[in-house]
XYZ file of C-alpha atoms in Angstrom:
422
model
C 0.054 -0.055 -0.029
C 1.538 3.387 -0.923
C 2.183 5.934 1.849
C 0.424 9.380 1.126
C 2.531 11.256 3.505
C 5.462 10.632 1.055
C 3.289 12.612 -1.711
C 3.252 16.147 -2.024
C -0.138 17.317 -0.021
C -0.771 19.929 -2.883
C -1.304 16.930 -5.371
C -4.642 15.347 -3.532
C -5.643 12.027 -4.973
C -8.446 11.870 -7.683
C -10.482 9.286 -5.303
C -12.990 10.537 -2.959
C -11.508 8.751 -0.271
C -10.249 10.245 3.070
C -6.082 10.805 2.468
C -5.487 10.126 6.339
C -4.880 6.935 7.675
C -4.337 4.733 4.534
C -0.545 4.765 5.528
C 0.742 1.552 6.985
C 2.417 3.806 9.686
C -0.833 6.182 10.223
C 1.031 9.127 10.188
C 0.166 12.603 9.678
C 1.628 15.204 7.594
C 4.379 16.819 9.558
C 4.031 20.632 10.579
C 4.927 22.956 7.600
C 6.836 26.134 8.821
C 8.773 29.017 7.082
C 12.074 30.362 8.277
C 11.085 33.658 10.185
C 13.528 35.570 7.665
C 11.719 34.186 4.878
C 8.135 35.578 6.048
C 6.576 38.053 3.845
C 4.709 39.514 6.495
C 3.937 39.133 10.428
C 1.378 40.881 11.848
C 1.351 39.903 15.477
C 4.478 38.359 17.394
C 4.454 35.026 18.899
C 3.527 35.722 22.691
C 0.371 37.530 21.363
C -1.004 34.195 19.376
C 0.090 32.303 22.467
C -1.749 34.389 24.966
C -4.930 34.190 22.818
C -4.568 30.429 22.558
C -4.183 29.932 26.208
C -7.238 32.415 26.624
C -9.429 30.022 24.656
C -8.006 26.915 26.499
C -8.968 28.275 29.965
C -12.504 28.566 28.391
C -12.397 24.958 27.234
C -11.178 23.770 30.529
C -14.051 25.376 32.482
C -16.704 23.917 29.709
C -14.952 20.703 30.168
C -13.794 20.306 26.408
C -10.653 18.696 24.760
C -10.333 20.636 21.702
C -12.454 23.075 19.609
C -12.887 23.306 16.042
C -12.682 26.893 14.773
C -14.542 27.835 11.563
C -15.019 31.268 10.866
C -11.895 33.334 9.112
C -11.781 35.797 11.627
C -11.447 33.160 14.748
C -9.047 31.101 12.468
C -7.085 34.403 11.934
C -7.075 35.243 15.428
C -5.655 32.411 16.751
C -3.384 30.845 13.608
C -2.634 34.167 11.602
C -4.202 33.077 8.441
C -4.835 35.809 6.243
C -6.155 34.837 2.878
C -9.382 34.704 0.856
C -9.764 30.555 0.350
C -12.117 30.222 3.542
C -14.841 29.933 0.803
C -13.914 26.262 1.395
C -13.796 24.485 4.239
C -11.138 25.418 6.747
C -11.389 24.625 10.331
C -8.468 25.154 13.028
C -8.522 22.615 15.870
C -7.181 23.894 18.990
C -6.623 21.115 21.459
C -6.096 21.798 25.502
C -2.161 20.401 24.461
C 0.069 20.296 21.573
C -0.206 22.962 18.716
C -3.055 23.583 16.683
C -4.037 21.665 13.467
C -5.144 23.466 10.371
C -7.610 21.527 8.314
C -7.825 23.303 4.792
C -7.473 22.350 1.177
C -4.138 20.805 0.074
C -3.706 23.707 -2.436
C -3.500 26.228 0.391
C -0.212 24.594 1.887
C 2.237 27.421 0.751
C -0.030 30.188 2.272
C -0.183 28.370 5.523
C 3.494 27.540 5.680
C 4.167 31.321 5.042
C 1.755 32.942 7.359
C 1.254 30.259 10.607
C 3.706 29.741 12.978
C 3.925 26.068 14.358
C 0.817 24.805 12.754
C 0.148 21.445 11.445
C -1.912 21.595 8.039
C -4.435 18.730 7.965
C -4.938 18.813 3.886
C -7.826 17.387 1.781
C -8.133 17.171 -1.902
C -10.765 18.960 -3.808
C -12.180 15.386 -4.836
C -12.441 14.340 -1.139
C -15.248 14.542 1.092
C -14.064 17.209 3.650
C -16.278 15.723 6.496
C -14.807 12.248 6.049
C -11.372 13.440 5.946
C -11.575 15.563 8.883
C -13.312 12.463 10.678
C -10.112 10.530 9.905
C -7.871 13.399 10.741
C -9.588 13.877 14.388
C -9.209 10.207 14.859
C -5.474 10.069 13.812
C -4.844 13.171 15.875
C -6.060 11.386 18.806
C -9.374 12.999 19.522
C -11.547 10.231 18.921
C -12.970 10.127 22.263
C -12.430 13.676 23.031
C -15.116 16.132 24.070
C -15.136 18.654 21.221
C -16.478 21.847 20.919
C -17.836 23.284 17.360
C -18.738 26.538 16.251
C -22.527 25.998 14.600
C -23.556 29.411 14.201
C -21.138 30.119 11.416
C -21.583 30.364 7.635
C -18.418 28.737 7.076
C -19.248 25.311 8.440
C -21.311 23.756 5.665
C -24.166 21.992 7.616
C -23.128 18.708 5.667
C -19.490 18.875 6.699
C -20.910 19.018 10.456
C -23.188 16.321 9.774
C -20.496 13.989 8.485
C -17.803 14.609 10.858
C -20.525 14.208 13.797
C -21.787 10.887 12.363
C -18.554 9.393 11.140
C -16.821 10.039 14.525
C -19.938 9.816 17.452
C -17.749 11.161 20.366
C -19.300 14.148 22.770
C -19.663 17.074 20.670
C -21.108 20.518 21.942
C -21.905 24.116 20.697
C -18.864 26.126 21.227
C -20.281 28.970 19.261
C -19.237 32.728 20.891
C -15.999 31.372 22.842
C -13.494 33.012 20.503
C -15.844 36.025 19.797
C -16.254 36.971 23.321
C -12.478 37.107 24.048
C -12.105 38.927 20.638
C -14.313 41.875 22.025
C -11.534 43.547 24.119
C -8.672 44.660 21.562
C -4.911 43.986 22.673
C -2.339 47.129 22.265
C -1.346 45.864 18.608
C -4.854 45.127 17.630
C -5.704 48.926 18.480
C -2.815 50.338 16.937
C -3.999 48.496 13.571
C -7.611 50.018 14.267
C -6.160 53.414 14.444
C -4.361 53.075 11.321
C -7.694 51.917 9.768
C -9.372 54.885 11.221
C -6.841 57.221 9.660
C -7.455 55.682 6.204
C -11.295 55.998 6.847
C -11.139 59.674 7.368
C -9.186 59.913 4.337
C -11.599 57.962 2.265
C -14.575 60.174 3.947
C -12.574 63.289 2.709
C -12.522 61.846 -0.962
C -16.060 61.089 -0.866
C -17.081 64.603 0.106
C -14.650 66.310 -2.442
C -16.158 64.138 -5.380
C -19.810 64.531 -4.505
C -21.816 67.098 -6.012
C -24.659 67.590 -8.461
C -24.262 65.930 -11.645
C -21.876 63.636 -10.369
C -22.377 59.749 -10.566
C -22.428 57.746 -7.384
C -20.224 55.527 -9.318
C -17.580 58.080 -9.552
C -17.528 58.800 -5.588
C -17.344 54.781 -5.113
C -14.237 54.823 -7.394
C -12.711 57.728 -5.340
C -13.442 56.301 -1.945
C -11.464 52.754 -3.136
C -8.705 54.401 -4.697
C -8.149 56.574 -1.971
C -8.273 53.358 0.568
C -5.948 51.410 -1.363
C -3.583 54.415 -2.156
C -3.168 55.087 1.605
C -2.230 51.708 2.386
C -5.998 50.305 3.072
C -6.486 46.207 3.061
C -9.699 44.803 1.300
C -12.548 45.719 3.523
C -14.868 43.219 5.126
C -17.970 45.078 3.996
C -18.378 47.151 0.843
C -18.492 51.356 1.024
C -22.296 51.802 1.242
C -22.843 54.798 -0.928
C -26.761 55.660 -2.042
C -28.843 58.738 -2.219
C -32.419 59.807 -2.065
C -34.364 56.915 -3.969
C -32.590 54.120 -1.887
C -31.849 55.995 1.245
C -33.696 53.984 3.716
C -32.228 50.453 1.948
C -29.959 49.869 4.777
C -27.508 47.437 2.954
C -27.188 48.244 -0.552
C -24.340 50.033 -2.591
C -23.745 52.645 -5.540
C -25.976 52.598 -8.410
C -25.863 54.706 -11.591
C -27.184 57.662 -10.811
C -26.182 61.003 -10.854
C -26.831 63.265 -8.118
C -29.355 66.174 -8.164
C -29.715 69.679 -6.341
C -31.654 68.902 -3.255
C -30.622 64.916 -2.896
C -29.019 64.050 0.483
C -26.046 61.437 0.000
C -25.199 58.774 2.568
C -21.744 57.221 2.849
C -20.825 54.519 5.174
C -17.196 53.407 4.824
C -14.112 51.843 6.568
C -10.644 51.850 6.266
C -9.214 48.274 6.870
C -5.658 47.471 8.431
C -4.313 43.921 8.738
C -8.100 42.609 8.859
C -9.181 45.508 11.465
C -11.530 48.096 10.489
C -12.878 51.548 11.782
C -16.051 52.361 10.129
C -17.771 55.851 10.062
C -20.709 57.220 8.298
C -21.838 60.889 7.391
C -24.949 61.943 5.472
C -24.219 64.609 2.447
C -26.335 67.517 1.339
C -26.431 68.258 -2.465
C -27.055 71.930 -2.011
C -28.334 73.564 1.106
C -29.742 71.511 3.449
C -33.498 71.830 4.669
C -34.567 73.765 8.306
C -35.909 70.276 9.362
C -32.709 68.448 8.538
C -30.446 70.979 10.069
C -32.498 70.262 13.422
C -32.433 66.663 12.882
C -28.575 67.207 12.635
C -28.385 69.212 15.580
C -30.442 66.328 17.470
C -28.360 63.451 15.841
C -25.193 64.973 17.122
C -26.367 65.712 20.805
C -27.528 62.042 20.837
C -24.414 60.470 19.712
C -22.457 62.810 22.204
C -24.925 61.390 24.925
C -24.136 57.998 23.971
C -20.438 58.440 24.075
C -20.772 60.025 27.475
C -22.329 56.801 28.703
C -19.751 54.750 27.508
C -16.893 53.670 30.022
C -15.717 50.339 31.499
C -18.521 48.887 33.766
C -21.391 50.551 32.056
C -24.216 48.288 30.508
C -24.886 48.546 26.547
C -28.868 49.103 27.409
C -27.873 52.131 29.389
C -25.530 53.638 26.627
C -28.642 53.139 24.313
C -31.284 54.735 27.060
C -28.763 57.735 26.855
C -29.209 58.203 23.241
C -32.965 57.721 23.247
C -33.771 60.118 25.991
C -31.981 62.878 23.756
C -34.324 61.763 20.655
C -37.405 61.597 22.659
C -36.758 64.839 24.508
C -36.582 67.035 21.177
C -39.545 65.246 19.750
C -41.521 66.126 22.841
C -42.753 62.462 23.020
C -41.445 58.842 23.080
C -40.065 57.989 19.653
C -39.884 54.190 18.057
C -36.688 52.499 18.979
C -33.845 51.382 16.867
C -32.511 47.933 16.582
C -29.238 49.406 18.126
C -27.189 52.731 18.411
C -23.472 50.988 17.548
C -22.195 47.328 17.404
C -18.560 45.903 17.998
C -16.337 45.901 15.136
C -12.721 45.374 14.457
C -11.275 42.073 12.865
C -13.688 41.221 9.965
C -13.445 39.248 6.444
C -15.746 39.424 3.747
C -18.735 39.539 3.700
C -18.600 41.996 7.334
C -16.501 44.122 9.311
C -18.735 42.835 12.442
C -16.450 39.416 12.435
C -19.224 37.433 13.626
C -22.821 35.921 12.645
C -24.763 37.786 15.233
C -24.013 41.574 15.533
C -23.079 42.230 18.929
C -24.932 45.593 19.415
C -25.726 48.471 21.875
C -29.368 47.801 22.157
C -32.546 48.437 23.939
C -32.403 46.701 27.652
C -28.852 45.290 26.509
C -27.023 43.635 29.312
C -23.661 43.742 27.888
C -21.002 44.971 30.296
C -18.897 47.506 28.498
C -15.045 46.911 29.039
C -11.720 48.797 28.400
C -10.201 47.637 24.946
C -13.860 47.070 23.068
C -14.176 48.963 19.966
C -17.730 49.725 18.529
C -19.485 51.612 15.435
C -21.148 53.947 17.210
C -23.945 55.450 15.384
C -26.985 58.200 15.625
C -29.460 57.333 12.887
C -32.681 59.593 12.209
C -33.503 59.030 8.777
C -37.037 58.717 8.127
C -37.903 60.157 11.625
C -40.708 62.455 12.898
C -37.505 64.988 13.463
C -36.199 64.812 9.956
C -33.331 63.041 8.195
C -29.559 63.025 9.609
C -27.161 60.307 10.572
C -23.614 60.389 11.863
C -21.314 57.243 12.857
C -17.620 57.032 14.210
C -15.362 54.516 15.542
C -15.044 54.479 19.396
C -12.743 52.777 21.605
C -13.136 52.103 25.300
C -10.496 53.462 27.194
C -10.096 52.947 31.363
C -11.759 56.480 31.756
C -14.190 56.687 29.103
C -14.222 56.701 24.914
C -12.037 57.916 22.459
C -13.273 58.582 19.233
C -10.788 57.587 16.473
C -12.415 58.405 13.187
C -12.296 62.374 13.177
C -14.309 63.591 10.090
C -15.922 66.626 11.240
C -19.695 66.055 12.635
C -20.974 69.187 10.780
C -23.795 69.740 8.016
C -21.920 69.251 4.781
C -23.497 71.217 2.067
C -21.877 70.488 -1.386
C -22.583 72.411 -4.576
């Protein structure tokens, strides 16, 4: 019988059978690593990765788990440093209580993994193989057949068929471990915050480009082109979510992008974007006016800005997210003279993100009415104040905010003023 460990993992077999376990020795592929001097780029040092892994392992011990299978690209990046766009195919990091992490990914990703990931054992599967079956064999061969395993069930990057296949093939104790890594990621390290600050700088430049480009007779596509040109020229990476650029006709359509439309006098233009550096984002949003703003919208702008400042004042370590929301709502209700409809949130956690989002999770960790999230130093939020379609008029503003030891620091600095463009 041939030994598959003697052939390169970059050349998968054409048979739809697991490649692990066919060796007479039952061996797994060796750890692939690149010399530190050969690495193209390293975003975090070894101590940072080890600290993250140990904090995850501490939670695993609390939950009586032997290992966790991590499937979101953000969580894989956070624990292993893998920064690529091949996660459309099954990519799972297996973090055991002891020993190096194992990265289950397509065989063709071997060079990237060797370049970017320290002390990671790559468990490859071929394109003609069933990843669920191969994963089950890999777990068994790694000594995890009878282990208590956590799996992230709420992520879109773990196909249900793969999850079902591996759980049927390996009838061990499976536990939903969704949210373990995300909860730890909510508090950013100094290195993560440094990248977020760089992203905010790029976000400000891109917002400035949008303001400079917009005006009567200008196509929304041109504004989008200037935004992306500026972000890339300023050192930005591909963002996890597109820039949202839309005018009156589509102003209330929350998640659509630019269209083939020339702006007219009297229209409003919504621009929400984020710079991205090493996968860390700093979103901000502004509502621009093509021509003079109406008195009603100017009044809405005053209320919107006062409300976001009230939310900022309520943000500090130990605060409760529902109280932060209440501070925002109180300003709006007082200005309107009566209770106004509540929004779904006035901000959400942001930072590390891969397409399709800069939230970095399947569920949005928002600052919601009656929310119970405890605010902690090092958290980063996209703080929003939104009165589009309200009884008070139309205006919105949003910025990236980091929680400090004493309160909050706003990282994006585009002026919060009514912008009237010719």
